[in-house]
Amino acid sequence: MTAAVRPAPPPGPAPLRIALIASARHPIRDPFVGGLEAHTWTLSKALRARGHEVTVFAGPGSDPALGVVEMPLRPSRISEGARRDPSMVASQWLEEHHAYLQLMLDISGGPARYDIVHNNSLHYLPVAMAAALSVPVVTTLHTPPTPWLESAIQTAPHCPVRFSAVSDHTAAAWRHVVPAATVVRNGIDTRRWHYGPGGEGLVWSGRIVPEKGAHLAIEAARLAGRGLRLAGPVGDTEYFEACVRPRLDRTITYAGHLSQPELCELVGSSAAAVVTPCWDEPYGLVIAEALACGTPVCGFARGALPEIVTGDCARLVPPGDCAALAKVVEPTIALSRADARRHAEAFCSMEVMTRNYERFYRSVSE
């Protein structure tokens, strides 16, 4: 008896040709200046691993393994007379403006080289010029509303751009100009952010700028009687020198701007991660990184933080309340590190993020 021949499974969707527009200000390379750069690096690697053709447009000095096309940041020769004009803006602003302008002109010219253009930067020009392109343009909302981007969305009667947002909170913040942003939460590579053994002290990581509140983490750690290690790039030197450095001592230390493997080791060898936003945090990538290391989180319930964690892996208190934060340090340390890791794998992983972006891209392209 002849065995029945099974029909071949239908072919999957064709790979996409994706233009991923990144930050021109900071290179996309480890150690990352901030969460946006780390997110872009992770997303581009993950999309390429799933078979898509990804071209990353980014600033000079980015990771060559990404196959980056550097954006043309050319210093402008501004005369002294022009600099005295009241309308003069920072030279960096001019360089970035012209770099994004030239990039959008290049993409819009000639035959379509991409199936979709993903603006993963904070710049407004990819939105303002989207109508000039013959392919769909999507933009991820990474921050609270900004005047330049809001105005770019309103340059045409009907903005042709489709938007995603990194959290429900961020989507709601933009709803007055973007009524229906698709929520695609950030993700991290849980293979690179591996499970750690824990330790005795606390950890705080992120850009050292006022809105991230490192000084409040120091205050809470002192009240809790626990040591604290801080890590991250100094984004505001005046803030660091006035509010952070004077508070450093034998138990409160600054580890510097660490590479990803170094930061993973630091976070994974800590008892708990302290997250102290002084602004409406759009997502909080440091939370995902900590949970992937098995390190539970205590912090302020501000911005998107309440939607990123559960009671199995975190304790949150009212924003700015260092005394309340200190009181939940020990209950946070008592949480299961295995549960923290499981939540990261299920909710904050690169795989989850990438599948959601693929669905978003295809819904836009159809």
Coordinates of N, CA and C in Angstrom, one line a residue, residues 201-299:
G201 N 23.8 43.7 48.8 CA 23.5 45.1 48.6 C 22.5 45.3 47.5
L202 N 22.1 46.6 47.4 CA 21.2 47.1 46.4 C 21.9 47.6 45.2
V203 N 21.2 47.7 44.0 CA 21.8 48.3 42.8 C 20.9 49.3 42.2
W204 N 21.4 50.3 41.7 CA 20.7 51.3 40.9 C 21.5 51.5 39.6
S205 N 20.8 51.5 38.4 CA 21.4 51.6 37.1 C 20.6 52.5 36.2
G206 N 21.3 53.2 35.3 CA 20.6 54.1 34.4 C 21.5 55.3 34.1
R207 N 20.9 56.2 33.3 CA 21.6 57.5 33.0 C 21.6 58.3 34.3
I208 N 22.7 58.9 34.7 CA 22.7 59.7 35.9 C 22.3 61.2 35.5
V209 N 21.0 61.4 35.6 CA 20.4 62.7 35.3 C 19.3 62.9 36.3
P210 N 18.9 64.2 36.5 CA 17.9 64.4 37.6 C 16.7 63.6 37.5
E211 N 16.1 63.4 36.3 CA 14.8 62.7 36.2 C 14.9 61.2 36.5
K212 N 16.1 60.7 36.6 CA 16.2 59.3 37.0 C 16.3 59.1 38.5
G213 N 16.7 60.1 39.2 CA 16.6 60.1 40.7 C 17.6 59.3 41.4
A214 N 18.8 59.2 41.0 CA 19.8 58.4 41.7 C 20.0 58.9 43.2
H215 N 19.8 60.2 43.4 CA 20.0 60.7 44.8 C 18.9 60.2 45.7
L216 N 17.7 59.9 45.2 CA 16.7 59.3 46.0 C 16.9 57.9 46.3
A217 N 17.6 57.2 45.4 CA 18.0 55.8 45.7 C 19.0 55.7 46.8
I218 N 19.9 56.7 46.8 CA 20.9 56.7 47.9 C 20.2 57.0 49.2
E219 N 19.3 57.9 49.2 CA 18.6 58.2 50.5 C 17.8 57.0 51.0
A220 N 17.1 56.3 50.1 CA 16.3 55.1 50.5 C 17.3 54.0 51.0
A221 N 18.4 53.8 50.3 CA 19.3 52.8 50.8 C 19.9 53.1 52.2
R222 N 20.2 54.3 52.4 CA 20.7 54.7 53.8 C 19.6 54.4 54.8
L223 N 18.4 54.8 54.5 CA 17.3 54.6 55.5 C 17.0 53.1 55.7
A224 N 17.3 52.3 54.7 CA 17.1 50.8 54.8 C 18.3 50.1 55.4
G225 N 19.4 50.8 55.6 CA 20.6 50.2 56.1 C 21.3 49.2 55.2
R226 N 21.1 49.5 53.9 CA 21.8 48.6 52.9 C 22.7 49.3 52.1
G227 N 23.8 48.7 51.6 CA 24.7 49.2 50.7 C 24.1 49.4 49.3
L228 N 24.6 50.3 48.5 CA 24.1 50.5 47.2 C 25.2 50.8 46.2
R229 N 25.1 50.1 45.1 CA 26.1 50.3 44.0 C 25.3 51.0 42.8
L230 N 25.9 52.1 42.3 CA 25.3 52.8 41.2 C 26.1 52.6 40.0
A231 N 25.4 52.5 38.8 CA 26.1 52.3 37.5 C 25.4 53.0 36.4
G232 N 26.1 53.7 35.5 CA 25.5 54.3 34.4 C 26.3 55.5 33.9
P233 N 26.1 56.0 32.7 CA 26.8 57.1 32.2 C 26.3 58.4 32.9
V234 N 27.2 59.3 33.1 CA 26.9 60.6 33.7 C 26.4 61.5 32.6
G235 N 25.0 61.7 32.6 CA 24.5 62.5 31.5 C 24.4 64.0 31.9
D236 N 24.5 64.3 33.2 CA 24.4 65.6 33.7 C 25.5 65.8 34.8
T237 N 26.6 66.4 34.4 CA 27.8 66.5 35.3 C 27.4 67.3 36.5
E238 N 26.7 68.4 36.3 CA 26.4 69.3 37.5 C 25.6 68.5 38.5
Y239 N 24.6 67.8 38.0 CA 23.8 67.0 38.9 C 24.6 65.9 39.7
F240 N 25.5 65.2 38.9 CA 26.3 64.2 39.5 C 27.2 64.8 40.6
E241 N 27.9 66.0 40.3 CA 28.8 66.6 41.3 C 28.1 67.2 42.5
A242 N 26.8 67.6 42.3 CA 26.1 68.3 43.4 C 25.3 67.3 44.2
C243 N 24.7 66.3 43.6 CA 23.7 65.4 44.3 C 24.1 64.0 44.5
V244 N 25.1 63.5 43.7 CA 25.5 62.1 43.8 C 26.9 61.9 44.4
R245 N 27.9 62.6 43.9 CA 29.3 62.4 44.4 C 29.4 62.7 45.9
P246 N 28.9 63.8 46.4 CA 29.0 64.0 47.8 C 28.4 63.0 48.7
R247 N 27.5 62.2 48.2 CA 26.9 61.1 49.0 C 27.6 59.8 48.9
L248 N 28.6 59.7 48.1 CA 29.3 58.4 47.9 C 30.2 58.2 49.2
D249 N 30.3 56.9 49.6 CA 31.2 56.6 50.7 C 31.5 55.1 50.6
R250 N 31.9 54.5 51.7 CA 32.3 53.1 51.7 C 31.1 52.1 51.3
T251 N 29.9 52.5 51.7 CA 28.7 51.7 51.4 C 27.9 52.1 50.2
I252 N 28.0 53.3 49.8 CA 27.4 53.8 48.6 C 28.5 54.1 47.5
T253 N 28.5 53.3 46.5 CA 29.6 53.4 45.5 C 29.1 53.6 44.1
Y254 N 30.0 54.2 43.3 CA 29.7 54.4 41.9 C 30.6 53.5 41.1
A255 N 30.0 52.6 40.3 CA 30.8 51.6 39.5 C 31.2 52.1 38.1
G256 N 30.7 53.2 37.7 CA 31.0 53.8 36.4 C 30.0 53.4 35.3
H257 N 30.4 53.7 34.1 CA 29.6 53.3 32.9 C 30.0 52.0 32.4
L258 N 29.3 50.9 32.7 CA 29.7 49.6 32.5 C 29.2 49.0 31.1
S259 N 30.0 48.1 30.6 CA 29.5 47.3 29.4 C 28.4 46.4 29.9
Q260 N 27.7 45.9 28.9 CA 26.5 45.0 29.2 C 26.9 43.8 30.0
P261 N 28.0 43.1 29.7 CA 28.3 41.9 30.6 C 28.7 42.4 32.0
E262 N 29.4 43.5 32.1 CA 29.7 44.0 33.5 C 28.5 44.4 34.3
L263 N 27.6 45.0 33.6 CA 26.4 45.5 34.3 C 25.5 44.3 34.6
C264 N 25.4 43.3 33.8 CA 24.7 42.1 34.1 C 25.3 41.4 35.4
E265 N 26.6 41.3 35.5 CA 27.2 40.7 36.7 C 26.9 41.6 37.9
L266 N 26.9 42.9 37.8 CA 26.6 43.8 38.9 C 25.2 43.6 39.4
V267 N 24.2 43.7 38.4 CA 22.8 43.6 38.8 C 22.5 42.2 39.3
G268 N 23.0 41.2 38.7 CA 22.7 39.8 39.1 C 23.3 39.4 40.4
S269 N 24.3 40.2 40.9 CA 24.9 39.9 42.2 C 24.4 40.8 43.3
S270 N 23.2 41.4 43.0 CA 22.6 42.3 44.0 C 21.3 41.7 44.6
A271 N 20.9 42.2 45.8 CA 19.8 41.6 46.4 C 18.5 42.2 45.8
A272 N 18.5 43.4 45.4 CA 17.3 44.1 44.8 C 17.8 45.3 44.0
A273 N 17.0 45.6 43.0 CA 17.2 46.8 42.2 C 16.3 47.9 42.6
V274 N 16.8 49.1 42.7 CA 16.1 50.3 43.1 C 15.8 51.2 41.9
V275 N 14.6 51.5 41.7 CA 14.2 52.3 40.5 C 13.4 53.5 41.0
T276 N 14.0 54.7 40.7 CA 13.5 56.0 41.4 C 13.2 57.1 40.4
P277 N 12.3 56.9 39.4 CA 12.0 57.9 38.4 C 11.4 59.2 39.1
C278 N 11.9 60.3 38.6 CA 11.3 61.6 39.0 C 10.6 62.2 37.9
W279 N 10.3 61.4 36.9 CA 9.4 61.8 35.7 C 8.6 60.6 35.4
D280 N 7.6 60.8 34.4 CA 6.8 59.7 34.0 C 7.5 58.8 33.1
E281 N 8.1 57.8 33.7 CA 9.0 56.8 33.0 C 8.2 56.1 31.9
P282 N 8.6 56.3 30.6 CA 7.8 55.7 29.6 C 7.8 54.2 29.6
Y283 N 8.9 53.5 30.0 CA 8.9 52.1 30.1 C 9.7 51.7 31.3
G284 N 11.0 51.8 31.2 CA 11.9 51.4 32.3 C 12.7 50.2 32.0
L285 N 13.6 50.3 31.0 CA 14.4 49.1 30.5 C 15.2 48.5 31.6
V286 N 15.6 49.3 32.6 CA 16.4 48.8 33.7 C 15.6 47.8 34.6
I287 N 14.3 47.9 34.6 CA 13.5 46.9 35.3 C 13.6 45.6 34.6
A288 N 13.4 45.6 33.3 CA 13.5 44.3 32.5 C 14.8 43.6 32.7
E289 N 15.9 44.4 32.7 CA 17.2 43.9 32.8 C 17.4 43.3 34.2
A290 N 16.9 44.0 35.3 CA 17.1 43.4 36.6 C 16.3 42.1 36.8
L291 N 15.1 42.1 36.3 CA 14.2 40.9 36.5 C 14.8 39.7 35.7
A292 N 15.4 40.0 34.5 CA 16.1 38.9 33.8 C 17.2 38.3 34.6
C293 N 17.9 39.1 35.4 CA 19.0 38.6 36.2 C 18.5 38.0 37.5
G294 N 17.1 37.9 37.7 CA 16.6 37.3 38.9 C 16.5 38.3 40.0
T295 N 16.8 39.6 39.8 CA 16.9 40.6 40.8 C 15.5 41.3 41.0
P296 N 14.8 41.1 42.1 CA 13.5 41.8 42.2 C 13.7 43.3 42.3
V297 N 12.6 44.0 42.1 CA 12.7 45.5 42.0 C 11.8 46.2 43.0
C298 N 12.3 47.2 43.6 CA 11.5 48.1 44.4 C 11.7 49.5 43.9
G299 N 10.6 50.3 43.8 CA 10.7 51.6 43.2 C 9.4 52.4 43.4

